[in-house]
Backbone as a ProteinNet text record, in pm:
[ID]
protein_1_A
[PRIMARY]
PNGKEIGFYAQQIITDDQLIRAQRILGFFLEGKDAVANQMANNNAHMMLLNGADGDIELSESLQGQPLYEKEMITEGSVGYLSSDLKTYRDASFEEILHLMHDYGIGTASQPGADMVFSNQVKAAQENAMAQRLWPTSNADASTLKWIEELRTEGSLSQEYLASVLDSYYGLWQLYAEPGGMWGIYSAKSRADVQNQDPLGYAAMQDFFQPNLTYMARIDAGFNGTFSLQLDNNLSYTYKSQYLTNARLTGSNNSNLMGNARENQLTGNSGAN
[TERTIARY]
-2710.8	-2686	-2774.7	-2859.9	-2958.2	-3076	-3082.9	-3198.6	-3305.6	-3313.4	-3417.9	-3389.9	-3475.9	-3489.3	-3440.7	-3366.9	-3360.8	-3425.7	-3539.9	-3625.6	-3593	-3612.5	-3613.1	-3750.9	-3823.7	-3942.2	-3968.5	-4007.5	-3955.6	-4102.1	-4137.1	-4248.8	-4223.7	-4334.5	-4326.3	-4232.2	-4193.1	-4102.6	-3954.2	-3917.1	-3782.9	-3747.3	-3655.3	-3584.5	-3529.3	-3507.1	-3440.9	-3307.4	-3238.1	-3094.5	-3081.7	-3171.4	-3165.5	-3183.3	-3286.3	-3312.4	-3186.2	-3146.6	-3011.9	-2902.8	-2880.3	-2750	-2787.4	-2900.4	-2941.7	-2889.4	-2946.9	-2912.2	-2786.3	-2696.8	-2562.2	-2476.6	-2511.8	-2460.6	-2445.3	-2572.4	-2580.8	-2498.5	-2510.7	-2428.2	-2281.7	-2230.5	-2093.3	-2069.6	-2157.9	-2124.2	-2130.6	-2197.5	-2229.8	-2115	-2018.5	-1940.1	-1845.2	-1845.3	-1762.3	-1806.6	-1943.6	-2021.9	-2150.3	-2123.9	-2256.6	-2335.5	-2268.1	-2355.3	-2428.8	-2365.4	-2455.9	-2570.8	-2547.7	-2659.3	-2763.3	-2723.9	-2811.4	-2902.2	-2830.9	-2903.1	-3020.6	-2992.8	-3061.2	-3190.7	-3173.8	-3259.5	-3353.2	-3303.1	-3386.8	-3475	-3419.8	-3496.5	-3595.2	-3609.4	-3694.3	-3659.7	-3505.1	-3472.5	-3520.7	-3557.1	-3588.8	-3573.2	-3560.9	-3549.7	-3686	-3736	-3845.3	-3803.9	-3791.8	-3743.5	-3881.3	-3873.7	-3997.2	-3995.1	-4093.7	-4101.7	-4079.8	-4021.6	-3999.9	-3893.3	-3898.4	-3782.6	-3821.8	-3725.3	-3740	-3851.6	-3957	-4063.2	-4190.7	-4180.2	-4296.8	-4401.5	-4362.9	-4456	-4428.5	-4548.7	-4540.3	-4604	-4526.1	-4562.3	-4643.3	-4742.7	-4839.3	-4748.8	-4784.1	-4720.1	-4696.5	-4786.2	-4772.8	-4664.8	-4629.2	-4529.3	-4394.8	-4352.5	-4248.3	-4122.9	-4005.1	-3891.6	-3790.3	-3669.6	-3574	-3601.5	-3643	-3669.6	-3551.5	-3557.9	-3455.7	-3549.6	-3524.3	-3614.6	-3541.2	-3625.5	-3585.5	-3494.5	-3518.9	-3427	-3282.4	-3284.6	-3154.7	-3080.4	-3130.8	-3072.4	-2992	-2861.5	-2786.1	-2706	-2756.7	-2664.1	-2547	-2439.6	-2318.9	-2344.9	-2281.7	-2292.8	-2408.9	-2505.6	-2637.9	-2605.8	-2705.6	-2670.3	-2639.1	-2703.4	-2682.4	-2538.5	-2491.4	-2364.8	-2250.1	-2276.6	-2171.1	-2172.8	-2280.8	-2283.3	-2225.5	-2186.9	-2124.5	-2221.5	-2355	-2458.7	-2523.8	-2465.1	-2510.9	-2636.8	-2668.6	-2806.7	-2911.8	-2894	-2989.8	-2962.5	-2851.8	-2817	-2744.8	-2806.7	-2706.9	-2758.4	-2643.9	-2668.9	-2677.3	-2793.2	-2808.9	-2805.7	-2783.3	-2790.7	-2704.1	-2569.9	-2478.7	-2522.9	-2569.4	-2598	-2718.7	-2833.9	-2962.4	-2942.1	-2879.5	-2842.5	-2750.3	-2671.8	-2592.9	-2672.2	-2756	-2839.4	-2912.1	-2953.1	-3046.6	-2951.6	-2803.2	-2732	-2701.7	-2680.6	-2633.4	-2723.6	-2862.8	-2976.2	-3015	-3028	-3080	-2970.1	-2839.5	-2751.8	-2632.9	-2563.5	-2442.8	-2490.9	-2586.4	-2637.3	-2593.3	-2675.5	-2642.2	-2673.2	-2618.6	-2633.3	-2766	-2868.7	-3015.5	-3057	-2998	-3061.1	-2929.9	-2888.5	-2769.9	-2792.3	-2649.4	-2660	-2559.2	-2526	-2425.5	-2298.8	-2252.8	-2105.1	-2087.6	-2111.2	-2106.3	-1957.9	-1854.1	-1725.4	-1710.2	-1760.7	-1762.4	-1851.7	-1965.9	-2068.4	-2004.2	-1926.9	-1870.7	-1751.7	-1681.8	-1574	-1613	-1740.9	-1785.6	-1836.5	-1900.6	-1935.8	-1831	-1718.1	-1587.3	-1530.2	-1545.1	-1493.1	-1593.1	-1723.7	-1814.3	-1802.1	-1794.5	-1774.5	-1634.8	-1534.4	-1399.3	-1432.3	-1503.1	-1527.3	-1618.1	-1707.3	-1793.1	-1694.7	-1607	-1519.7	-1427.9	-1371.3	-1277.4	-1362.9	-1485.9	-1562.4	-1538.6	-1520.2	-1511.9	-1644.7	-1732.1	-1869.7	-1965.1	-2053.7	-2073.4	-1937.6	-1915.3	-1804.5	-1838.2	-1734.4	-1752.1	-1832.4	-1854.7	-1930.2	-2064.2	-2121.5	-2261.6	-2362.6	-2470.2	-2558.8	-2672.2	-2752.5	-2873.6	-2945.1	-2974.7	-3075.7	-2991	-2861.8	-2788.1	-2777.7	-2752.2	-2731.3	-2877.1	-2963.2	-3086.9	-3104.5	-3073.3	-3095.4	-2992.3	-2867.5	-2806.8	-2860.2	-2940.6	-2990	-3107	-3172.1	-3276.3	-3225.3	-3101.4	-3025.3	-2994.3	-2946.7	-2896.9	-3029	-3142.3	-3269.4	-3313.6	-3295.6	-3339.9	-3244.9	-3116.6	-3007.4	-2941.8	-2938.7	-2896.9	-2764.8	-2682.6	-2567.3	-2487	-2436.9	-2350.4	-2373.2	-2494.1	-2543	-2517.2	-2547.2	-2532.5	-2401.7	-2300.6	-2170.1	-2104.9	-2128.7	-2073.6	-2102.7	-2222.4	-2260.4	-2185.7	-2152.8	-2074.5	-1938.3	-1885.3	-1754.2	-1753.4	-1831.9	-1831.5	-1856.7	-1946.5	-1962.2	-1839.8	-1761.4	-1649.4	-1540.4	-1539.5	-1428.1	-1446.4	-1573.7	-1581.5	-1602.1	-1555.6	-1552.8	-1669.9	-1786.8	-1919.3	-1914.5	-1840.2	-1839.5	-1702.5	-1621.9	-1499.5	-1515.9	-1627	-1667.1	-1739.7	-1778.5	-1878	-1801.1	-1861.6	-1802.9	-1774.6	-1831.7	-1814.5	-1719.7	-1657.4	-1572.6	-1645	-1572.2	-1613.4	-1705.5	-1750.1	-1845.6	-1981	-2084.2	-2215.6	-2278.9	-2273.9	-2329.8	-2245.7	-2122.2	-2039.5	-2048.4	-2124.5	-2149.7	-2030.9	-1963.8	-1844.9	-1721.6	-1596.5	-1495.4	-1432.4	-1423.3	-1359.6	-1427.9	-1368	-1437.6	-1407.4	-1271.7	-1219.1	-1166.1	-1121.7	-1068.8	-931.1	-856.6	-731.2	-750.4	-868.7	-922.4	-961.1	-1039.2	-1067.9	-958.6	-853.4	-728.8	-648.4	-659.8	-545.6	-640.9	-756.5	-838.1	-909.6	-954.9	-1048.7	-990.2	-871	-811.6	-890	-981	-1056.4	-1172.3	-1228.5	-1317.6	-1256.8	-1131.3	-1059.8	-1033.9	-986	-954.9	-1088.2	-1205.1	-1319.8	-1375	-1334.3	-1370.4	-1265.8	-1133.6	-1035.3	-1070.3	-1133	-1145.5	-1272.4	-1365.4	-1512.8	-1528.2	-1494.4	-1537.5	-1414.1	-1431.9	-1334.2	-1298.1	-1167.5	-1121	-1171.9	-1222.5	-1263.8	-1398	-1468.6	-1621.9	-1612.6	-1644.6	-1640.8	-1772.2	-1873.4	-1995.8	-1975.7	-2049.5	-2065.4	-2153.3	-2076.2	-2160.1	-2222.7	-2342.1	-2413.5	-2423.5	-2343.6	-2344.1	-2466.9	-2522.9	-2655	-2648.9	-2758	-2784	-2769.5	-2796.2	-2764.6	-2631.2	-2556.9	-2417.3	-2344.4	-2283.6	-2193.7	-2047.5	-1951.3	-1817	-1752	-1644.6	-1554.1	-1582.1	-1639.1	-1645.5	-1526.3	-1472.8	-1340.3	-1345.4	-1262.9	-1252.1	-1111	-1053.5	-932.9	-952.7	-897.1	-904.7	-848	-925.2	-901.4	-951	-866.3	-916.7	-1018.4	-1007.7	-1085.2	-1215.3	-1229.7	-1375.1	-1416.9	-1498.3	-1542.8	-1589.2	-1650.4	-1730	-1633.7	-1492.2	-1399.4	-1349.6	-1387	-1370.3	-1434.5	-1554.9	-1615.1	-1592.9	-1580.7	-1566.1	-1413	-1325	-1175	-1203.1	-1287.6	-1297.3	-1386.9	-1433.2	-1496.4	-1393.8	-1432.7	-1346.5	-1386.1	-1528.9	-1601.5	-1710.6	-1727.1	-1828.2	-1878.1	-2009.8	-2067.8	-2148.5	-2124.3	-2204.8	-2332.2	-2441.4	-2577.1	-2634	-2741.8	-2787.8	-2729.6	-2718.9	-2656.7	-2563.4	-2539.3	-2442.9	-2295	-2238	-2095.6	-2002.5	-2005.5	-1932.4	-1815.2	-1742.9	-1627.5	-1594	-1502.2	-1471.1	-1312.9	-1273	-1129.4	-1105.5	-1037.1	-1005.2	-904.8	-868	-784.1	-673.7	-590.3	-473.9	-519.8	-652.6	-711	-715.8	-755.8	-792.8	-944.2	-960.6	-1097.9	-1163	-1296	-1379.6	-1467.5	-1441.2	-1513.5	-1585.5	-1709.1	-1809.8	-1881.9	-1868.5	-1932.3	-2097.3	-2151.8	-2297.1	-2313.4	-2422	-2460.3	-2404.4	-2345.3	-2274.5	-2146.4	-2075.3	-1925.8	-1842	-1768.4	-1694.7	-1553.7
-619.1	-752.3	-876.8	-874	-977.8	-974	-870.6	-848.7	-771.3	-726.2	-670.7	-514.7	-427.1	-282.2	-210.8	-96.4	13.8	123.6	169.2	269.2	399.9	493.5	632.3	665.6	751.9	802.4	950.9	1016.3	1153	1223.9	1340.9	1430.1	1515.3	1578.9	1641.6	1749.8	1829.4	1945	1895.3	1767.2	1712.4	1680	1754.1	1746.3	1623.1	1597.1	1461	1465.1	1569.1	1580.6	1554.4	1613.2	1576	1425.6	1380.5	1233.6	1141.2	1177.4	1111.6	1110.9	1240	1272.8	1199	1176.5	1101.7	947.5	909.4	766.2	731.2	839	811	830.5	900.2	923.6	797.1	734.4	610.9	507.3	500.3	406.3	408.5	537.1	569	506.4	540.8	491.4	326.3	258.3	128.3	48.4	106.5	49.5	-51.9	-177.7	-279.9	-336.2	-294.1	-318.6	-412.8	-515.9	-590.3	-633.8	-653.4	-719	-603.4	-480.1	-366	-337.5	-335.2	-329.5	-413.9	-552.1	-659.7	-638.5	-596.3	-592.6	-439.8	-370.9	-248.6	-292.8	-374.6	-416.8	-505.7	-590.5	-700.1	-603.8	-491.5	-429.5	-309.3	-333.9	-226.3	-72.5	-53.8	86.6	162	282.8	355.9	517.1	602.6	744.8	792.9	904.9	976.3	1132.1	1169	1285	1378.2	1489.9	1560.4	1695.8	1751	1899.4	1981.9	2113.8	2202.7	2181.6	2237.3	2240.7	2135.1	2123.3	2014.8	2061.7	1958.9	1983.5	2028	2061	2102.1	2015.5	1867.3	1773.2	1668	1624.4	1510.8	1390.9	1288.4	1169.5	1081.6	1020.6	909.5	794.3	733.1	598.3	497.6	496.6	403.4	441	570.8	633.6	659.7	587.2	648.6	588.6	664.3	645.3	728.4	751.8	831.1	986.8	1075.3	1199.9	1278.9	1335.8	1437.7	1534.6	1672.7	1776.5	1840	1888	1962.8	2069.9	2142.7	2249.9	2227.2	2105	2048.3	1972.6	1958.4	1878.5	1982.3	2000.5	2094.4	2046	2053.8	1987.7	2060	1985.3	2057.2	2157.6	2296.4	2381.6	2472.9	2432.1	2513.4	2636	2729.8	2869.5	2812.3	2719.8	2698.1	2631.2	2546.9	2475.8	2594.9	2691.6	2787.4	2913.3	2915.2	2992.9	2966.5	3063	3038.6	3043	3090.3	3099.6	2966.1	2891.2	2761.6	2772.3	2884.1	2897.3	2894.1	2943.3	2919.8	2797.2	2761.9	2639.6	2525.8	2474.7	2371.2	2228.7	2166.2	2036.7	1927.5	1858.3	1747.6	1628.6	1609.1	1489.4	1365.3	1413.7	1305.5	1271.1	1365.4	1323	1211.2	1281.3	1196.9	1045.1	1037.9	904.5	819.5	879.8	804.1	750.6	829.1	773.4	650.4	667.5	537.2	419.9	426.3	324.2	266.8	374.8	333.5	253.5	304.4	239.6	115.7	121.3	-1.7	-101.6	-55.2	-158.8	-200.4	-79.7	-105.1	-175.4	-97.9	-144.2	-73.2	-68.8	-0.5	-95.3	-49.5	-130.5	-183.3	-96	-139.6	-213.3	-204.8	-281	-317.5	-445.8	-500.1	-516.5	-492.4	-493.2	-566.6	-529.3	-635	-592.6	-466.3	-449.7	-406.3	-470.8	-437.7	-402.2	-465.5	-418	-270.2	-208.3	-62.5	1.3	-47.9	19.4	38	-58.6	-51.8	28.1	43	150.6	284.5	316	449.5	484.8	387.4	397	438.7	374.8	421.4	540.4	582.4	704	849.4	806.1	897.7	921	801	836.4	906.3	877.7	958.5	1107.6	1135.7	1262.4	1337.6	1281.7	1326.2	1352.6	1253.2	1272.2	1380.4	1423.6	1512.2	1654.6	1658.3	1780.5	1816.5	1731.1	1743.5	1747.8	1682	1666.6	1608.7	1701.4	1849.4	1918.4	2042.4	2121.9	2181.5	2220.2	2287.3	2407.7	2482.2	2609.4	2574.3	2444.2	2410.4	2479.9	2528.8	2591.4	2509.3	2558.4	2461.8	2400.5	2430.8	2366.7	2267	2276.7	2170.4	2062.7	2105.8	1968.2	1918.5	1985.4	1917.5	1816.7	1857.7	1774.2	1645.8	1668	1560.3	1454.1	1491.6	1430.7	1337.1	1406.5	1350.5	1231	1262.6	1148.8	1022.8	1071.3	949.6	867.5	940.8	856.3	778.8	815.6	736.6	646.3	655.3	561.1	594.1	732.9	774.5	864.4	868.5	935	913	785.6	743.8	768.8	783	829.8	963.1	1052	1187.1	1244.7	1183.8	1186	1177.8	1042.9	1004.4	1102.9	1152.8	1252.3	1366.6	1425.2	1525	1516.6	1406	1381.5	1351.2	1301.6	1265.9	1420.3	1492.1	1629.1	1700.4	1696.6	1769.1	1720.5	1565.3	1499.8	1527.1	1558.8	1583	1737.1	1818.8	1959.7	2031.6	1984.3	2056.7	2180.7	2179.7	2285.1	2369.3	2345.9	2427.8	2593.9	2610.1	2746.2	2811.1	2740.1	2793.5	2909.5	3015.8	3146.3	3130.3	3044.3	3031.3	2901.8	2900.2	2773.4	2656	2553.5	2405.7	2372.5	2257.9	2200.3	2176.4	2155.5	2100.7	2198.9	2331.6	2448.8	2470.1	2441	2435.8	2336.9	2245.1	2131.1	2029.7	2025.1	1943.7	2043	2002.8	2083.7	2087.7	1995	2001.8	2048.9	2140.2	2204.4	2132.5	2093.4	2035.3	1899.6	1840.2	1702	1709.2	1826.8	1821.9	1835	1902.4	1915.6	1792	1712.3	1571.4	1480.6	1506.3	1423.9	1463.2	1588.4	1638.6	1649.6	1665.7	1707.5	1559.6	1477.2	1362.5	1243.8	1187.5	1072.7	956.7	924.4	806.4	829.7	948.4	973.6	957.2	1016.3	1011	870.5	779.5	639.7	569.5	611.1	561.2	591.1	709	720.4	674	659.2	587.2	441.8	394	242.7	206.6	304.4	262.7	331	448.1	536.8	573.5	596.4	644.9	778.2	813.1	952.9	1043.4	1010.4	1092.2	1049.2	1141.2	1108.8	1074.4	952.9	905.2	890.4	925.2	927.1	1029.2	1017.3	1117.9	1255	1352.5	1472.3	1534.9	1579.1	1648.1	1770.5	1857.3	2015.3	2088.8	2166.9	2218.4	2283.2	2268.7	2334.7	2478	2553.1	2675.4	2748.3	2666.6	2686.9	2781.7	2893	2953.1	2964.6	2955.4	2967.3	2820.4	2809.3	2709	2648.7	2529.2	2446.8	2382.9	2412.9	2364.4	2235.1	2136.1	2020.1	2036	2158.5	2198.4	2290.9	2250.7	2367.1	2497.2	2592.5	2726.4	2807.3	2874.9	2944.1	3052.9	3102.4	3223.4	3176.3	3035.9	2987	2894.6	2946.8	2849.7	2731.9	2711.4	2578.6	2484.8	2512.3	2402.5	2339	2389.9	2305	2181.8	2179.2	2054	1989.1	2074.9	2026.8	1932	1988.5	1919.5	1773.1	1720.8	1584.9	1504.4	1571.9	1503	1442	1347.8	1291.9	1300.7	1296.1	1299.9	1399.4	1469.3	1574.7	1581.7	1610.1	1620.4	1748.7	1841.7	1947.8	1909.1	1975.9	1959.9	2090.1	2072.9	2182.7	2234.2	2358	2406.9	2523.3	2573.3	2702.9	2653.3	2749.3	2736.7	2751.2	2633.1	2642	2531.2	2513.1	2454.8	2377.5	2280.4	2194.4	2209.9	2208.3	2194.6	2074.9	1976.9	1869.2	1874.4	1779.9	1783.9	1673.9	1633.3	1542	1414.9	1380.3	1233.5	1196.6	1077.8	1033.5	1074.7	1193.7	1244.6	1190.5	1191.5	1176.5	1302.4	1381.3	1503.1	1501.7	1553.2	1526.8	1660.7	1710.5	1819.2	1815.6	1927.1	1923.8	1965	2031	2051.9	2198.7	2269.7	2402.8	2368.1	2498.5	2492.1	2462.5	2374.9	2354.1	2346.6
1052.5	987.3	1009.9	1115.2	1135.3	1053.3	972.3	869.4	935.4	1054.7	1121.4	1102	1137.4	1121.5	1243.1	1205.6	1312.2	1244.6	1288.3	1238.3	1247.9	1136.6	1133.9	1083.9	1161.9	1128.7	1147.6	1031.6	1021.8	989.9	1053.6	1026.2	911.6	857.9	720.5	718.8	821.4	797.5	782.7	848.3	823.3	665.7	650	501.2	480.8	346.3	306.5	355.7	354.2	391.6	540.7	624.6	763.3	798.2	721.3	759.5	708.1	592.4	532.3	646.3	694.4	783.8	911.2	968.5	1096.1	1063.5	962.2	913.2	905.4	838.3	819.7	961.4	1026.2	1166.6	1240.7	1250.5	1316.4	1241.2	1115.3	1053.4	1060.2	1086	1121.6	1260.6	1357.5	1491.6	1494.5	1406.4	1406.4	1305.3	1245.5	1172.9	1244.5	1191.7	1277.6	1404.4	1436.1	1566.8	1547.2	1462.6	1418.3	1556.2	1650.4	1779.6	1824.1	1840.4	1879.7	1776.7	1660.5	1575.2	1567.9	1602.8	1601.2	1727.1	1844.1	1960.2	1945.4	1880.2	1862.2	1781.6	1680.5	1600	1667.8	1762.3	1836.4	1948.5	1988.1	2085.2	2017.5	1885.4	1820.3	1853.1	1837.5	1843.5	1719.1	1754.2	1630.1	1690.7	1587	1597.4	1545	1638.3	1593	1573.7	1426.9	1412.6	1380.1	1471.9	1495.7	1454.2	1413.1	1377.9	1502.4	1463.3	1565.2	1646.5	1763	1885.6	1991.6	2069.4	2182.4	2260.7	2280.9	2371.5	2296.4	2150.3	2077	2072	2077.6	2032.1	2155.5	2203.3	2294	2242.9	2240.9	2164.8	2253.8	2193.5	2283.3	2314	2395.2	2453.7	2339.4	2243.5	2135.5	2031	2037.1	1941	1998.6	2116.9	2194.7	2112.9	2116.3	2053.6	2105.2	2044.6	2085.4	1998.7	2069.2	1967.9	1941.9	1814.5	1769.2	1694.8	1705.3	1656.4	1537.4	1455.2	1330.3	1369.5	1456.8	1493.4	1537.7	1579.6	1645.9	1536.1	1414.6	1311.9	1205.4	1247.8	1152.7	1053.7	924.5	809.3	782.1	725.9	693.3	587.7	631.4	508.1	530.4	616.9	636.3	702.1	722.4	798.4	947.3	995.2	1128.9	1159.2	1043.2	1067.6	1079.9	1002.9	962.8	1074	1145.9	1270.5	1395	1472.5	1590	1719.9	1677	1766.6	1807.8	1909.9	1956.6	2029.3	2085	2129.4	2038.7	1906.6	1822.6	1737.5	1712.3	1614.7	1691	1796.2	1861.3	1776.6	1742.3	1671.6	1778.7	1805	1898.4	1816.6	1691.1	1624	1690.9	1716.3	1756	1895.8	1978.9	2112.9	2121.5	2059.6	2057.5	1985.6	1871.7	1809.8	1900.1	1947.1	2055.6	2168.5	2222.4	2316.4	2284.7	2147.1	2107.1	2099.5	2058.3	2058.6	2182.7	2281.3	2394.5	2490.1	2464.1	2550.8	2496.6	2351.1	2310.6	2231.3	2256.5	2173.9	2269.2	2313.7	2400	2530.7	2602.6	2717.3	2856	2940	3062.4	3195.9	3316.7	3418.1	3438.7	3422.8	3431.3	3321.7	3201.4	3070	3008.5	3051.4	2985.9	2839	2744.9	2627.6	2554	2421.1	2356.3	2393	2450.9	2483.9	2625.5	2717	2866.6	2909.4	2834	2871.6	2848	2732.8	2701.9	2793.8	2818.7	2909.9	3057.4	3087.8	3220.2	3207.6	3108.6	3090.4	3105.1	3029.9	3027.9	3170.7	3244.8	3389.9	3466.8	3452.2	3538.9	3495.8	3375.6	3332.2	3380.2	3385.1	3439	3580.9	3661.1	3789.6	3839.3	3766.6	3767.5	3736.7	3632	3587	3695.8	3759.1	3866.9	3999.1	4000.5	4142.8	4120.2	3977.4	3954.9	3917.3	3926.1	3888.6	3756.6	3663.9	3535.7	3466.6	3512.8	3484	3581.4	3630.9	3611.7	3674.7	3612.4	3650.5	3790	3855.8	4005.1	4007.6	3889.1	3882.8	3837.2	3824.9	3784	3865	3789.5	3882.1	3930.8	4024.3	4088.9	3984.9	3872.6	3777.8	3728.3	3696.1	3638.4	3749.6	3873.6	3979.2	3981.8	3982.6	3989.7	3892	3750	3647.6	3670.8	3727.5	3748.4	3851.7	3946.2	4033.1	3975.1	3876.5	3814	3709.8	3641.7	3575.6	3666.7	3800.5	3876.7	3909.3	3939.3	3966	3855.2	3730.6	3629.9	3566.9	3620.5	3572.2	3447	3411.1	3281.6	3292.6	3398.3	3413.6	3324	3294.6	3184.1	3040.8	3016.9	2881.8	2854.3	2955.6	2938.4	2934.6	3024.6	3028.9	2897.8	2843.7	2722.5	2609.7	2592.8	2499.4	2512.7	2634.2	2639.8	2608.7	2615.4	2585.2	2409.6	2367.9	2225.2	2142.4	2189.6	2119.2	2131.9	2258.3	2239.1	2148.6	2157.1	2076.6	1928.3	1872.8	1745.4	1716.6	1803.2	1785.3	1786.6	1834.4	1836.4	1931.9	2027.1	2121.7	2136.3	2024.6	2023.5	2006.4	1958.4	1926	2022.2	2115.8	2239.2	2314.9	2325	2364.9	2519.5	2593.3	2754.9	2766.8	2880	2925.5	2898.6	2873.8	2864.1	2748.5	2759.4	2657.9	2704.1	2614.2	2673	2760.4	2713	2797.6	2904.6	2922	3038	3145.9	3125.3	3205.3	3225.2	3101.9	3071.2	3073.9	3137.4	3148.1	3010.5	2925.6	2794.8	2691.5	2625	2512.1	2368.2	2359.6	2232.6	2260.3	2149.2	2167.1	2242.7	2224.9	2301.9	2457.8	2484.5	2623.8	2678.3	2603	2654.8	2693.9	2599.2	2624	2744.4	2748.2	2870.3	2998.8	3018.9	3131.3	3156.1	3077.6	3109.8	3039.9	3078.8	2996.7	3000.2	3091.7	3096.5	2987.2	2974.7	2861.7	2727.6	2721.2	2600.9	2556.3	2659.1	2614.3	2579.1	2648.9	2597	2443.1	2422.4	2276.5	2179.5	2211.5	2123.6	2107	2206.3	2196.2	2127.7	2109.6	2056.8	1955.8	1929.9	1812.8	1710.4	1593.7	1491.1	1517.3	1491.4	1506.3	1429.2	1298.8	1204.5	1139	1116.1	1053.8	905.4	893	758.8	664.7	719.4	638.6	546.4	423.2	315.7	367.4	386.8	426.8	302.2	308.2	205.5	229.2	172.4	193.2	152.4	220.2	199.3	69.9	-2.4	-139	-149.8	-19.1	-28.5	-1.1	33.7	50.8	-68.6	-45.1	-131.5	-104.6	-174.7	-142.1	-145.8	-75.6	-34.9	100.3	87.6	215.1	245.3	366.4	400.7	496.8	471	573.5	652.4	618.4	697.3	798.7	926.6	1034	997.8	1021.8	1002.6	1097.4	1198.9	1309	1281.7	1153.5	1113.4	1058.9	1069.5	1007.6	1128.7	1224.7	1346.6	1298.8	1186	1145.7	1128.1	1097.1	1062.1	1203.4	1308	1442.4	1419.1	1360.2	1338.9	1199	1105.4	973.3	930.9	1041.6	1023.6	1047.8	1100.6	1131.4	1020.1	916.1	808	706.4	642.7	548.3	411.4	387.4	274.2	271.4	140.6	135.1	-6.2	-29.1	-164.2	-168.6	-276.4	-287	-330.7	-296.2	-361.6	-400.7	-472.9	-539.5	-684.5	-698.5	-821.9	-811.4	-691.1	-675.2	-719.8	-781.6	-815.9	-683.1	-615.7	-489.7	-487.1	-400.5	-391.5	-261.7	-274.2	-158.4	-155.4	-18.7	12.2	101.4	50.5	136.4	246.7	334.7	425.4	409.9	517.9	487.6	472.1	498.3	475.6	331.8	303.3	173.1	146.2	96.8	80.4	-28.5	-21.5	-141.3	-150	-265.1	-285	-409.5	-393.7	-525.9	-537.8	-673	-702.9	-715	-756.4	-783	-935	-953.6	-1103.5	-1146.4	-1045.9	-1082.6	-1115.5	-1145.4	-1170.2	-1033.5	-1015.2	-870	-914.1
[MASK]
+++++++++++++++++++++++++++++++++++++++++++++++++++++++++++++++++++++++++++++++++++++++++++++++++++++++++++++++++++++++++++++++++++++++++++++++++++++++++++++++++++++++++++++++++++++++++++++++++++++++++++++++++++++++++++++++++++++++++++++++++++++++++++++++++++++++++++++++++

């Protein structure tokens, strides 16, 4: 809103659809939050969309930004989106883009921002979750506990906790074969779990984020069949897609869209839909 930029910088392997989706997720997060958006722009917030997987590329000091890797950017309708194999196809887009907004816009105890009321609400929910062994869970292994201490030292406990809540709230871990979400570090796997097990985390989500994803999802050009926005327990990807509101087929395959109970905007491609 203040006319300044929030940058998205992408390396050559990043597809147009991955880049568009990353921008739209941030736009979705920032709907109605002009003060946070302005704070991010004033702080020169920017995403670095990088080739490969996490750790493949080390950025120089002059190129530092919030990283998000090509292997972690799972577009709707792609092979990775339809798969239940989270070890191979884990979508980190929501988490990493949230980190950018949290650190550069919302604010933290060490770096105050545009919405310290919400920041403090998240902090209280995080402290409660740790006291109740909801995050990390009581069965967390030694490496997880070491990571938690590293987060404590760098002052980013709240950021990582909120990412765990948000991922489960939007269904990204409901198909995970093991207990809990975020690799089992968080006790809640689904939105219902968040509400039942972590009411303070659920309240934070309800207060700041929209219940359904309103950005236009571009369905992967290679998708065949009917992409559903309705929950179907026989289609594990619908644990995520049930929260979408709008979808656009891309490419030329003779594919279809099935809406849900919300006021959907559904758009075809150049094939027969």
